[in-house]
PDB file of C-alpha atoms in Angstrom:
ATOM      1  CA  MET A   1       3.137  -1.601  17.554  1.00 91.00           C
ATOM      2  CA  ALA A   2       6.663  -3.558  17.746  1.00 94.00           C
ATOM      3  CA  TYR A   3       8.044  -4.359  21.210  1.00 94.00           C
ATOM      4  CA  PRO A   4      11.517  -6.288  22.020  1.00 94.00           C
ATOM      5  CA  LEU A   5      11.275  -9.912  21.765  1.00 97.00           C
ATOM      6  CA  GLN A   6       8.108  -9.999  19.891  1.00 97.00           C
ATOM      7  CA  LEU A   7       7.414 -13.254  18.640  1.00 96.00           C
ATOM      8  CA  GLY A   8       4.003 -13.105  16.748  1.00 96.00           C
ATOM      9  CA  LEU A   9       2.416 -10.546  14.408  1.00 97.00           C
ATOM     10  CA  GLN A  10       1.284  -7.112  15.699  1.00 98.00           C
ATOM     11  CA  ASP A  11      -2.710  -6.689  16.490  1.00 97.00           C
ATOM     12  CA  ALA A  12      -4.684  -5.923  13.276  1.00 98.00           C
ATOM     13  CA  THR A  13      -5.864  -2.652  12.723  1.00 98.00           C
ATOM     14  CA  SER A  14      -7.628  -3.365   9.525  1.00 97.00           C
ATOM     15  CA  PRO A  15      -9.815  -6.212   8.272  1.00 97.00           C
ATOM     16  CA  VAL A  16      -7.558  -7.807   5.881  1.00 97.00           C
ATOM     17  CA  MET A  17      -4.479  -7.813   8.463  1.00 98.00           C
ATOM     18  CA  GLU A  18      -7.399  -9.689  10.567  1.00 98.00           C
ATOM     19  CA  GLU A  19      -7.720 -12.121   7.839  1.00 98.00           C
ATOM     20  CA  LEU A  20      -4.244 -12.422   7.382  1.00 98.00           C
ATOM     21  CA  ILE A  21      -3.328 -13.181  10.897  1.00 98.00           C
ATOM     22  CA  GLN A  22      -6.229 -15.745  11.043  1.00 98.00           C
ATOM     23  CA  PHE A  23      -4.745 -17.585   7.995  1.00 98.00           C
ATOM     24  CA  HIS A  24      -1.365 -17.244   9.446  1.00 98.00           C
ATOM     25  CA  ASP A  25      -2.480 -18.854  12.743  1.00 98.00           C
ATOM     26  CA  HIS A  26      -4.372 -21.675  10.734  1.00 98.00           C
ATOM     27  CA  THR A  27      -1.175 -22.481   8.620  1.00 98.00           C
ATOM     28  CA  LEU A  28       1.138 -22.346  11.646  1.00 98.00           C
ATOM     29  CA  MET A  29      -0.811 -24.729  13.477  1.00 98.00           C
ATOM     30  CA  ILE A  30      -0.878 -27.285  10.497  1.00 98.00           C
ATOM     31  CA  ALA A  31       2.816 -26.858  10.546  1.00 98.00           C
ATOM     32  CA  LEU A  32       3.334 -27.462  14.290  1.00 98.00           C
ATOM     33  CA  LEU A  33       0.989 -30.467  13.902  1.00 98.00           C
ATOM     34  CA  VAL A  34       2.893 -32.191  11.028  1.00 97.00           C
ATOM     35  CA  SER A  35       6.179 -31.376  12.711  1.00 98.00           C
ATOM     36  CA  THR A  36       5.246 -32.631  16.053  1.00 98.00           C
ATOM     37  CA  MET A  37       3.992 -36.003  14.242  1.00 97.00           C
ATOM     38  CA  VAL A  38       7.022 -36.070  12.171  1.00 97.00           C
ATOM     39  CA  PHE A  39       9.522 -35.683  15.211  1.00 98.00           C
ATOM     40  CA  TYR A  40       7.744 -38.103  17.397  1.00 98.00           C
ATOM     41  CA  THR A  41       7.778 -40.584  14.369  1.00 96.00           C
ATOM     42  CA  ILE A  42      11.378 -40.475  13.908  1.00 97.00           C
ATOM     43  CA  LEU A  43      11.854 -40.601  17.666  1.00 97.00           C
ATOM     44  CA  THR A  44      10.403 -43.662  18.096  1.00 96.00           C
ATOM     45  CA  SER A  45      11.635 -45.366  14.941  1.00 93.00           C
ATOM     46  CA  VAL A  46      15.122 -44.583  16.259  1.00 94.00           C
ATOM     47  CA  THR A  47      14.692 -45.474  19.922  1.00 96.00           C
ATOM     48  CA  THR A  48      12.581 -48.699  19.241  1.00 94.00           C
ATOM     49  CA  LYS A  49      14.173 -52.318  19.913  1.00 94.00           C
ATOM     50  CA  LEU A  50      11.565 -53.958  17.213  1.00 92.00           C
ATOM     51  CA  THR A  51      13.182 -55.032  14.078  1.00 89.00           C
ATOM     52  CA  ASN A  52      11.453 -56.359  10.838  1.00 89.00           C
ATOM     53  CA  LYS A  53      14.151 -57.139   8.367  1.00 88.00           C
ATOM     54  CA  ASN A  54      11.456 -58.579   5.639  1.00 90.00           C
ATOM     55  CA  MET A  55       9.175 -55.396   5.443  1.00 87.00           C
ATOM     56  CA  LEU A  56       9.570 -54.379   1.680  1.00 89.00           C
ATOM     57  CA  ASP A  57       6.512 -52.272   1.060  1.00 91.00           C
ATOM     58  CA  SER A  58       2.860 -51.332   1.954  1.00 93.00           C
ATOM     59  CA  GLN A  59       0.680 -49.960  -0.433  1.00 96.00           C
ATOM     60  CA  GLY A  60      -2.013 -49.017   2.513  1.00 96.00           C
ATOM     61  CA  ILE A  61       0.407 -46.573   4.208  1.00 95.00           C
ATOM     62  CA  GLU A  62       1.812 -45.384   0.940  1.00 96.00           C
ATOM     63  CA  THR A  63      -1.421 -44.335  -0.041  1.00 98.00           C
ATOM     64  CA  ILE A  64      -2.484 -42.927   3.338  1.00 97.00           C
ATOM     65  CA  TRP A  65       0.740 -40.686   3.519  1.00 96.00           C
ATOM     66  CA  THR A  66       0.274 -39.230  -0.140  1.00 97.00           C
ATOM     67  CA  ILE A  67      -3.469 -38.314   0.107  1.00 98.00           C
ATOM     68  CA  ALA A  68      -3.183 -36.907   3.569  1.00 97.00           C
ATOM     69  CA  PRO A  69      -0.574 -34.419   2.637  1.00 97.00           C
ATOM     70  CA  ALA A  70      -2.589 -33.477  -0.604  1.00 98.00           C
ATOM     71  CA  LEU A  71      -5.574 -33.122   1.630  1.00 98.00           C
ATOM     72  CA  ILE A  72      -3.654 -30.863   3.887  1.00 98.00           C
ATOM     73  CA  LEU A  73      -2.094 -28.745   1.261  1.00 98.00           C
ATOM     74  CA  ILE A  74      -5.658 -28.363  -0.018  1.00 98.00           C
ATOM     75  CA  LEU A  75      -7.093 -27.072   3.555  1.00 98.00           C
ATOM     76  CA  ILE A  76      -4.209 -24.648   3.469  1.00 98.00           C
ATOM     77  CA  ALA A  77      -4.726 -23.176  -0.084  1.00 98.00           C
ATOM     78  CA  MET A  78      -8.392 -22.665   0.199  1.00 98.00           C
ATOM     79  CA  PRO A  79      -8.046 -19.747   2.862  1.00 98.00           C
ATOM     80  CA  SER A  80      -4.879 -18.804   1.227  1.00 98.00           C
ATOM     81  CA  LEU A  81      -6.508 -18.001  -2.126  1.00 98.00           C
ATOM     82  CA  ARG A  82      -9.661 -16.618  -0.407  1.00 98.00           C
ATOM     83  CA  VAL A  83      -7.544 -14.138   1.408  1.00 97.00           C
ATOM     84  CA  LEU A  84      -5.276 -13.195  -1.717  1.00 97.00           C
ATOM     85  CA  TYR A  85      -8.208 -12.539  -3.756  1.00 96.00           C
ATOM     86  CA  MET A  86      -9.994 -10.593  -0.577  1.00 95.00           C
ATOM     87  CA  MET A  87      -6.702  -8.323  -0.707  1.00 94.00           C
ATOM     88  CA  ASP A  88      -7.339  -7.677  -4.687  1.00 92.00           C
ATOM     89  CA  GLU A  89     -11.070  -6.679  -4.453  1.00 92.00           C
ATOM     90  CA  VAL A  90     -12.037  -3.557  -6.057  1.00 89.00           C
ATOM     91  CA  ASN A  91     -13.053  -1.138  -3.414  1.00 85.00           C
ATOM     92  CA  ASN A  92     -13.461   2.509  -4.429  1.00 90.00           C
ATOM     93  CA  PRO A  93     -11.332   4.687  -2.315  1.00 96.00           C
ATOM     94  CA  HIS A  94     -12.638   7.632  -0.659  1.00 96.00           C
ATOM     95  CA  LEU A  95      -9.078   9.407  -0.625  1.00 97.00           C
ATOM     96  CA  THR A  96      -5.596   9.128  -2.154  1.00 98.00           C
ATOM     97  CA  VAL A  97      -2.388   9.382  -0.628  1.00 98.00           C
ATOM     98  CA  LYS A  98       0.927   9.577  -2.415  1.00 98.00           C
ATOM     99  CA  THR A  99       3.995   8.310  -0.671  1.00 98.00           C
ATOM    100  CA  ILE A 100       7.256   9.022  -2.054  1.00 98.00           C
ATOM    101  CA  GLY A 101      10.680   7.392  -0.956  1.00 98.00           C
ATOM    102  CA  HIS A 102      13.797   9.412  -0.799  1.00 98.00           C
ATOM    103  CA  GLN A 103      16.931   8.994   1.086  1.00 97.00           C
ATOM    104  CA  TRP A 104      16.332   9.233   3.780  1.00 96.00           C
ATOM    105  CA  TYR A 105      12.964  10.481   4.485  1.00 98.00           C
ATOM    106  CA  TRP A 106       9.060   9.808   3.079  1.00 98.00           C
ATOM    107  CA  SER A 107       6.908  12.487   1.706  1.00 98.00           C
ATOM    108  CA  TYR A 108       3.478  12.580   1.632  1.00 98.00           C
ATOM    109  CA  GLU A 109       0.939  14.015  -1.164  1.00 98.00           C
ATOM    110  CA  TYR A 110      -2.594  14.621  -0.673  1.00 97.00           C
ATOM    111  CA  THR A 111      -3.838  16.265  -4.169  1.00 97.00           C
ATOM    112  CA  ASP A 112      -7.371  15.264  -4.647  1.00 96.00           C
ATOM    113  CA  TYR A 113      -8.609  18.910  -3.806  1.00 93.00           C
ATOM    114  CA  LYS A 114      -5.750  20.951  -2.935  1.00 93.00           C
ATOM    115  CA  ASN A 115      -1.865  20.239  -3.204  1.00 95.00           C
ATOM    116  CA  LEU A 116      -0.900  19.469  -0.072  1.00 96.00           C
ATOM    117  CA  GLU A 117       2.570  17.927   0.439  1.00 97.00           C
ATOM    118  CA  PHE A 118       4.965  17.372   3.209  1.00 97.00           C
ATOM    119  CA  ASP A 119       8.076  15.592   4.263  1.00 98.00           C
ATOM    120  CA  SER A 120       8.269  13.263   7.313  1.00 98.00           C
ATOM    121  CA  TYR A 121      11.820  12.803   8.949  1.00 98.00           C
ATOM    122  CA  MET A 122      12.629  10.418  11.585  1.00 98.00           C
ATOM    123  CA  ILE A 123      13.128  12.453  15.151  1.00 98.00           C
ATOM    124  CA  PRO A 124      16.812  11.981  15.908  1.00 98.00           C
ATOM    125  CA  THR A 125      17.299  10.200  19.096  1.00 97.00           C
ATOM    126  CA  GLN A 126      18.975  13.225  20.880  1.00 97.00           C
ATOM    127  CA  ASP A 127      15.830  15.119  19.989  1.00 97.00           C
ATOM    128  CA  LEU A 128      13.075  12.672  21.650  1.00 97.00           C
ATOM    129  CA  ILE A 129      10.847  14.220  24.186  1.00 97.00           C
ATOM    130  CA  PRO A 130       9.716  11.773  26.787  1.00 96.00           C
ATOM    131  CA  ARG A 131       6.509  10.197  25.057  1.00 93.00           C
ATOM    132  CA  GLN A 132       8.195   9.431  21.906  1.00 97.00           C
ATOM    133  CA  PHE A 133       9.449   6.381  20.465  1.00 97.00           C
ATOM    134  CA  ARG A 134      13.125   5.885  19.262  1.00 96.00           C
ATOM    135  CA  LEU A 135      13.500   5.241  15.602  1.00 97.00           C
ATOM    136  CA  PHE A 136       9.787   5.170  15.069  1.00 98.00           C
ATOM    137  CA  ASP A 137       8.461   8.593  15.656  1.00 98.00           C
ATOM    138  CA  THR A 138       8.516  11.451  12.986  1.00 98.00           C
ATOM    139  CA  ASP A 139       7.850  15.106  12.728  1.00 96.00           C
ATOM    140  CA  HIS A 140       4.960  14.755  10.370  1.00 97.00           C
ATOM    141  CA  ARG A 141       2.646  11.946  10.166  1.00 97.00           C
ATOM    142  CA  MET A 142       0.433  10.311   7.364  1.00 98.00           C
ATOM    143  CA  VAL A 143      -2.752  11.185   8.288  1.00 98.00           C
ATOM    144  CA  VAL A 144      -5.877   9.110   7.270  1.00 98.00           C
ATOM    145  CA  PRO A 145      -9.532   9.117   8.216  1.00 97.00           C
ATOM    146  CA  THR A 146     -10.941   6.141   9.931  1.00 97.00           C
ATOM    147  CA  ASP A 147     -13.304   3.725   8.513  1.00 97.00           C
ATOM    148  CA  SER A 148     -12.644   4.792   4.920  1.00 96.00           C
ATOM    149  CA  PRO A 149     -10.861   2.999   2.012  1.00 97.00           C
ATOM    150  CA  VAL A 150      -7.738   4.626   1.384  1.00 97.00           C
ATOM    151  CA  ARG A 151      -5.496   4.315  -1.946  1.00 97.00           C
ATOM    152  CA  MET A 152      -1.995   4.506  -1.315  1.00 98.00           C
ATOM    153  CA  LEU A 153       0.338   5.122  -4.484  1.00 98.00           C
ATOM    154  CA  ILE A 154       3.867   4.562  -3.694  1.00 98.00           C
ATOM    155  CA  THR A 155       6.884   5.287  -5.665  1.00 98.00           C
ATOM    156  CA  ALA A 156      10.421   6.580  -5.053  1.00 98.00           C
ATOM    157  CA  ASP A 157      12.524   9.531  -5.804  1.00 96.00           C
ATOM    158  CA  ASP A 158      16.025   7.997  -6.000  1.00 97.00           C
ATOM    159  CA  VAL A 159      16.566   4.396  -5.170  1.00 98.00           C
ATOM    160  CA  ILE A 160      14.398   1.540  -4.275  1.00 98.00           C
ATOM    161  CA  HIS A 161      12.447   1.819  -0.888  1.00 98.00           C
ATOM    162  CA  SER A 162       9.529  -0.126   0.335  1.00 98.00           C
ATOM    163  CA  THR A 163       6.884   1.279   2.754  1.00 98.00           C
ATOM    164  CA  ALA A 164       5.443  -1.113   5.401  1.00 98.00           C
ATOM    165  CA  VAL A 165       2.791  -0.544   8.224  1.00 98.00           C
ATOM    166  CA  PRO A 166       2.798  -4.265   9.963  1.00 98.00           C
ATOM    167  CA  THR A 167      -0.623  -3.634  11.903  1.00 98.00           C
ATOM    168  CA  LEU A 168      -2.342  -2.559   8.797  1.00 98.00           C
ATOM    169  CA  GLY A 169      -1.133  -5.400   6.506  1.00 97.00           C
ATOM    170  CA  VAL A 170       0.597  -3.111   4.126  1.00 97.00           C
ATOM    171  CA  LYS A 171       3.795  -3.679   2.431  1.00 98.00           C
ATOM    172  CA  MET A 172       4.625  -2.152  -0.982  1.00 98.00           C
ATOM    173  CA  ASP A 173       7.940  -1.411  -2.842  1.00 98.00           C
ATOM    174  CA  ALA A 174       8.577   2.162  -3.885  1.00 98.00           C
ATOM    175  CA  ILE A 175      10.317   2.177  -7.288  1.00 98.00           C
ATOM    176  CA  PRO A 176      11.297   5.009  -9.119  1.00 98.00           C
ATOM    177  CA  GLY A 177       9.422   5.457 -12.393  1.00 97.00           C
ATOM    178  CA  ARG A 178       6.772   3.125 -10.971  1.00 98.00           C
ATOM    179  CA  LEU A 179       3.596   3.990  -9.238  1.00 98.00           C
ATOM    180  CA  ASN A 180       2.386   0.753  -7.000  1.00 98.00           C
ATOM    181  CA  GLN A 181      -0.902   0.935  -5.490  1.00 97.00           C
ATOM    182  CA  THR A 182      -2.256  -0.536  -2.438  1.00 97.00           C
ATOM    183  CA  THR A 183      -5.460  -0.124  -0.407  1.00 97.00           C
ATOM    184  CA  PHE A 184      -6.426  -0.407   3.181  1.00 97.00           C
ATOM    185  CA  VAL A 185      -9.170   0.675   5.766  1.00 97.00           C
ATOM    186  CA  VAL A 186      -8.146   1.834   9.118  1.00 98.00           C
ATOM    187  CA  SER A 187     -10.514   0.293  11.627  1.00 97.00           C
ATOM    188  CA  HIS A 188     -10.131   2.320  14.672  1.00 97.00           C
ATOM    189  CA  PRO A 189      -8.048   5.781  15.450  1.00 98.00           C
ATOM    190  CA  GLY A 190      -4.665   5.436  16.783  1.00 98.00           C
ATOM    191  CA  VAL A 191      -0.880   5.914  15.766  1.00 98.00           C
ATOM    192  CA  PHE A 192       0.811   3.036  13.746  1.00 98.00           C
ATOM    193  CA  TYR A 193       4.268   2.507  12.652  1.00 98.00           C
ATOM    194  CA  GLY A 194       6.182   0.734  10.119  1.00 98.00           C
ATOM    195  CA  GLN A 195       9.844   1.018   8.835  1.00 98.00           C
ATOM    196  CA  CYS A 196      11.723   1.179   5.274  1.00 98.00           C
ATOM    197  CA  SER A 197      11.703  -2.346   3.988  1.00 98.00           C
ATOM    198  CA  GLU A 198      14.138  -2.248   1.213  1.00 98.00           C
ATOM    199  CA  ILE A 199      17.650  -1.578   1.397  1.00 98.00           C
ATOM    200  CA  CYS A 200      18.343   2.118   0.427  1.00 97.00           C
ATOM    201  CA  GLY A 201      21.703   3.260   1.734  1.00 97.00           C
ATOM    202  CA  ALA A 202      23.497   4.528   5.134  1.00 98.00           C
ATOM    203  CA  ASN A 203      20.143   5.413   6.863  1.00 98.00           C
ATOM    204  CA  HIS A 204      17.949   2.896   5.547  1.00 98.00           C
ATOM    205  CA  SER A 205      17.067   1.984   9.095  1.00 98.00           C
ATOM    206  CA  PHE A 206      16.084   5.590  10.164  1.00 98.00           C
ATOM    207  CA  MET A 207      13.390   6.589   7.847  1.00 98.00           C
ATOM    208  CA  PRO A 208      10.307   5.365   9.585  1.00 98.00           C
ATOM    209  CA  ILE A 209       6.612   5.309   8.480  1.00 98.00           C
ATOM    210  CA  THR A 210       4.165   6.863  10.895  1.00 98.00           C
ATOM    211  CA  VAL A 211       0.048   6.704  10.083  1.00 98.00           C
ATOM    212  CA  GLU A 212      -2.245   8.389  12.128  1.00 98.00           C
ATOM    213  CA  ALA A 213      -5.748   7.585  11.988  1.00 98.00           C
ATOM    214  CA  ILE A 214      -8.466  10.159  12.983  1.00 98.00           C
ATOM    215  CA  PRO A 215     -12.311  10.041  12.583  1.00 97.00           C
ATOM    216  CA  LEU A 216     -13.406  11.825   9.270  1.00 94.00           C
ATOM    217  CA  ILE A 217     -15.097  14.925  10.876  1.00 92.00           C
ATOM    218  CA  HIS A 218     -11.273  15.776  12.336  1.00 96.00           C
ATOM    219  CA  PHE A 219      -9.586  14.951   9.223  1.00 96.00           C
ATOM    220  CA  GLU A 220     -10.724  17.949   7.127  1.00 92.00           C
ATOM    221  CA  ASP A 221      -9.620  20.185   9.991  1.00 94.00           C
ATOM    222  CA  TRP A 222      -6.032  18.567   9.900  1.00 95.00           C
ATOM    223  CA  SER A 223      -5.850  18.972   6.146  1.00 93.00           C
ATOM    224  CA  THR A 224      -6.734  22.698   6.349  1.00 93.00           C
ATOM    225  CA  SER A 225      -4.357  23.205   9.243  1.00 94.00           C
ATOM    226  CA  MET A 226      -1.567  21.510   7.433  1.00 94.00           C
ATOM    227  CA  LEU A 227      -2.186  23.546   4.114  1.00 94.00           C
ATOM    228  CA  ALA A 228      -2.008  26.752   6.158  1.00 93.00           C
ATOM    229  CA  LYS A 229       1.359  25.662   8.052  1.00 88.00           C
ATOM    230  CA  ILE A 230       3.129  24.555   4.633  1.00 74.00           C
TER     231      ILE A 230
ATOM    232  CA  MET B   1     -24.007  14.957 -21.737  1.00 71.00           C
ATOM    233  CA  SER B   2     -21.960  17.714 -20.613  1.00 78.00           C
ATOM    234  CA  GLU B   3     -24.267  18.270 -17.520  1.00 84.00           C
ATOM    235  CA  ALA B   4     -23.319  14.620 -16.631  1.00 88.00           C
ATOM    236  CA  ILE B   5     -19.919  15.302 -16.649  1.00 87.00           C
ATOM    237  CA  ASN B   6     -20.064  18.509 -14.772  1.00 88.00           C
ATOM    238  CA  GLU B   7     -21.920  16.781 -12.000  1.00 89.00           C
ATOM    239  CA  LYS B   8     -19.301  14.059 -11.889  1.00 88.00           C
ATOM    240  CA  ILE B   9     -16.285  16.845 -11.594  1.00 90.00           C
ATOM    241  CA  LYS B  10     -18.596  18.853  -8.872  1.00 89.00           C
ATOM    242  CA  ASN B  11     -18.983  15.282  -6.890  1.00 90.00           C
ATOM    243  CA  TYR B  12     -15.235  13.971  -7.168  1.00 93.00           C
ATOM    244  CA  SER B  13     -13.762  12.631  -4.084  1.00 94.00           C
ATOM    245  CA  THR B  14     -10.754  10.934  -5.570  1.00 96.00           C
ATOM    246  CA  ALA B  15     -10.125   8.984  -8.764  1.00 97.00           C
ATOM    247  CA  PRO B  16     -12.459   6.354  -9.208  1.00 96.00           C
ATOM    248  CA  PHE B  17     -11.316   2.548  -9.982  1.00 96.00           C
ATOM    249  CA  ASP B  18     -10.657   2.446 -13.526  1.00 96.00           C
ATOM    250  CA  ALA B  19     -11.056  -1.251 -14.917  1.00 95.00           C
ATOM    251  CA  ARG B  20      -8.450  -0.787 -17.508  1.00 97.00           C
ATOM    252  CA  PHE B  21      -5.775  -0.419 -14.832  1.00 97.00           C
ATOM    253  CA  PRO B  22      -6.921  -3.321 -12.688  1.00 95.00           C
ATOM    254  CA  ASN B  23      -3.549  -4.371 -11.160  1.00 96.00           C
ATOM    255  CA  THR B  24      -0.924  -3.012  -8.875  1.00 96.00           C
ATOM    256  CA  ASN B  25       1.258  -0.889 -11.214  1.00 98.00           C
ATOM    257  CA  GLN B  26      -0.918   2.135 -11.783  1.00 98.00           C
ATOM    258  CA  THR B  27       2.084   4.174 -13.470  1.00 98.00           C
ATOM    259  CA  ARG B  28       0.235   3.965 -16.753  1.00 98.00           C
ATOM    260  CA  ASN B  29      -3.185   5.002 -15.371  1.00 98.00           C
ATOM    261  CA  CYS B  30      -1.513   8.517 -13.970  1.00 98.00           C
ATOM    262  CA  TYR B  31       0.281   8.958 -17.484  1.00 98.00           C
ATOM    263  CA  GLN B  32      -2.754   8.206 -19.429  1.00 98.00           C
ATOM    264  CA  ASN B  33      -4.990  10.817 -17.859  1.00 98.00           C
ATOM    265  CA  TYR B  34      -2.013  13.313 -18.150  1.00 98.00           C
ATOM    266  CA  LEU B  35      -1.905  12.516 -21.720  1.00 97.00           C
ATOM    267  CA  ASP B  36      -6.020  12.493 -22.207  1.00 97.00           C
ATOM    268  CA  PHE B  37      -6.128  15.898 -20.488  1.00 97.00           C
ATOM    269  CA  HIS B  38      -3.933  17.579 -22.975  1.00 97.00           C
ATOM    270  CA  ARG B  39      -5.265  15.939 -25.941  1.00 97.00           C
ATOM    271  CA  CYS B  40      -8.848  16.756 -24.904  1.00 96.00           C
ATOM    272  CA  ASN B  41      -8.009  20.504 -24.477  1.00 96.00           C
ATOM    273  CA  LYS B  42      -6.211  20.379 -27.786  1.00 95.00           C
ATOM    274  CA  VAL B  43      -9.049  18.838 -29.582  1.00 96.00           C
ATOM    275  CA  LEU B  44     -11.812  20.842 -28.002  1.00 95.00           C
ATOM    276  CA  SER B  45     -10.012  24.213 -28.227  1.00 94.00           C
ATOM    277  CA  ALA B  46      -9.315  23.521 -31.932  1.00 95.00           C
ATOM    278  CA  LYS B  47     -13.201  23.021 -32.602  1.00 94.00           C
ATOM    279  CA  ASP B  48     -13.690  25.933 -30.041  1.00 93.00           C
ATOM    280  CA  HIS B  49     -15.854  23.881 -27.805  1.00 92.00           C
ATOM    281  CA  ASP B  50     -16.194  24.165 -24.079  1.00 90.00           C
ATOM    282  CA  VAL B  51     -13.296  22.729 -22.375  1.00 90.00           C
ATOM    283  CA  THR B  52     -14.531  22.193 -18.832  1.00 91.00           C
ATOM    284  CA  ALA B  53     -15.233  18.414 -19.539  1.00 90.00           C
ATOM    285  CA  CYS B  54     -11.445  17.991 -19.887  1.00 94.00           C
ATOM    286  CA  GLU B  55     -11.258  18.946 -15.889  1.00 95.00           C
ATOM    287  CA  TRP B  56     -12.087  15.377 -15.069  1.00 95.00           C
ATOM    288  CA  TYR B  57      -9.015  14.010 -16.721  1.00 96.00           C
ATOM    289  CA  LYS B  58      -7.303  16.974 -14.696  1.00 97.00           C
ATOM    290  CA  ARG B  59      -8.742  15.847 -11.424  1.00 97.00           C
ATOM    291  CA  VAL B  60      -7.679  12.326 -12.008  1.00 97.00           C
ATOM    292  CA  TYR B  61      -4.035  12.927 -12.674  1.00 97.00           C
ATOM    293  CA  LYS B  62      -3.859  15.232 -10.239  1.00 97.00           C
ATOM    294  CA  SER B  63      -4.880  12.517  -7.735  1.00 97.00           C
ATOM    295  CA  LEU B  64      -2.828   9.867  -9.241  1.00 98.00           C
ATOM    296  CA  CYS B  65       0.512  11.395 -10.197  1.00 98.00           C
ATOM    297  CA  PRO B  66       3.246  12.667  -8.121  1.00 98.00           C
ATOM    298  CA  ILE B  67       3.635  16.336  -8.069  1.00 97.00           C
ATOM    299  CA  GLY B  68       7.062  16.210  -9.271  1.00 97.00           C
ATOM    300  CA  TRP B  69       6.297  14.225 -12.287  1.00 98.00           C
ATOM    301  CA  VAL B  70       3.478  16.631 -13.135  1.00 98.00           C
ATOM    302  CA  ASP B  71       5.839  19.579 -12.803  1.00 97.00           C
ATOM    303  CA  LYS B  72       8.489  17.907 -14.864  1.00 97.00           C
ATOM    304  CA  TRP B  73       5.880  17.001 -17.685  1.00 98.00           C
ATOM    305  CA  ASP B  74       4.448  20.534 -17.390  1.00 97.00           C
ATOM    306  CA  GLU B  75       7.928  22.000 -18.231  1.00 97.00           C
ATOM    307  CA  GLN B  76       8.463  19.455 -21.003  1.00 97.00           C
ATOM    308  CA  VAL B  77       5.216  20.403 -22.525  1.00 97.00           C
ATOM    309  CA  GLU B  78       5.953  24.115 -22.317  1.00 96.00           C
ATOM    310  CA  ASN B  79       9.314  23.425 -23.825  1.00 96.00           C
ATOM    311  CA  GLY B  80       8.068  21.470 -26.452  1.00 96.00           C
ATOM    312  CA  SER B  81      10.029  18.408 -25.336  1.00 96.00           C
ATOM    313  CA  PHE B  82       7.343  16.441 -23.761  1.00 96.00           C
ATOM    314  CA  PRO B  83       7.750  12.791 -25.416  1.00 96.00           C
ATOM    315  CA  GLY B  84       4.178  11.949 -25.425  1.00 93.00           C
ATOM    316  CA  LYS B  85       1.860  12.071 -28.389  1.00 93.00           C
ATOM    317  CA  ILE B  86      -0.596  15.192 -27.614  1.00 90.00           C
TER     318      ILE B  86
END
């Protein structure tokens, strides 16, 4: 999960996020190399004592510094498009969860079999117990089975919200009257956090998303117990 | 034919990929299945056929559509104020 002074991306918990991290590292490395080279070139140009008042043009270097950036851009575009299309692949989901944004909480609906629906409010800071994370933990979590393609359908009840879980590589806008679809697979069990990512009023910063991934054999027990409770 | 559909309904886990709605926006997928369920019911009951095949559309729209939307549309259908063509 996120931690103070974090610079990089959170560790991946889904195959897609692993690919996105690799692409990000690849592109950032190219950006750093280019920036270093440019900085060095400027620095040496500005501090040199050499002068040549007769240099007008040079076909050679102009050709090189046109072709080289084009090749670099191709080197970036290829993995970019590969990951983009990978994210769009058809995968037959095992489960559908609906996420509905409200001011200022999320509600989740699991209606493939019975009608399981519940709200998920942030735990107020004064009510936290020692193991809980401030501004992240919620009273009810969105529970999903591990290693199963999950379809998430997102909408909102009032204003625009956005659901995001960085470690899963998920971010999708919640728009009233529209049903947005995203899919993900959780690689290993755990609890994963995200926050509302579209300004939605006074408590926009206080409506987090908590996803809990458990093995499939336990998932049915959870949904049965939730149906009994709610 | 109806055995095939009943078999599909029995083995239902969640709404499968529908090539008519390949993109992110699934609003129409939900709405279309809701319409198709009611149309299927209307047509089959008019001819006194078995309506269990229509159950497929119901399972799909129940999976996809938010409960609030379904409740609102059900109320409109009951009132006769549902805007869609059934």
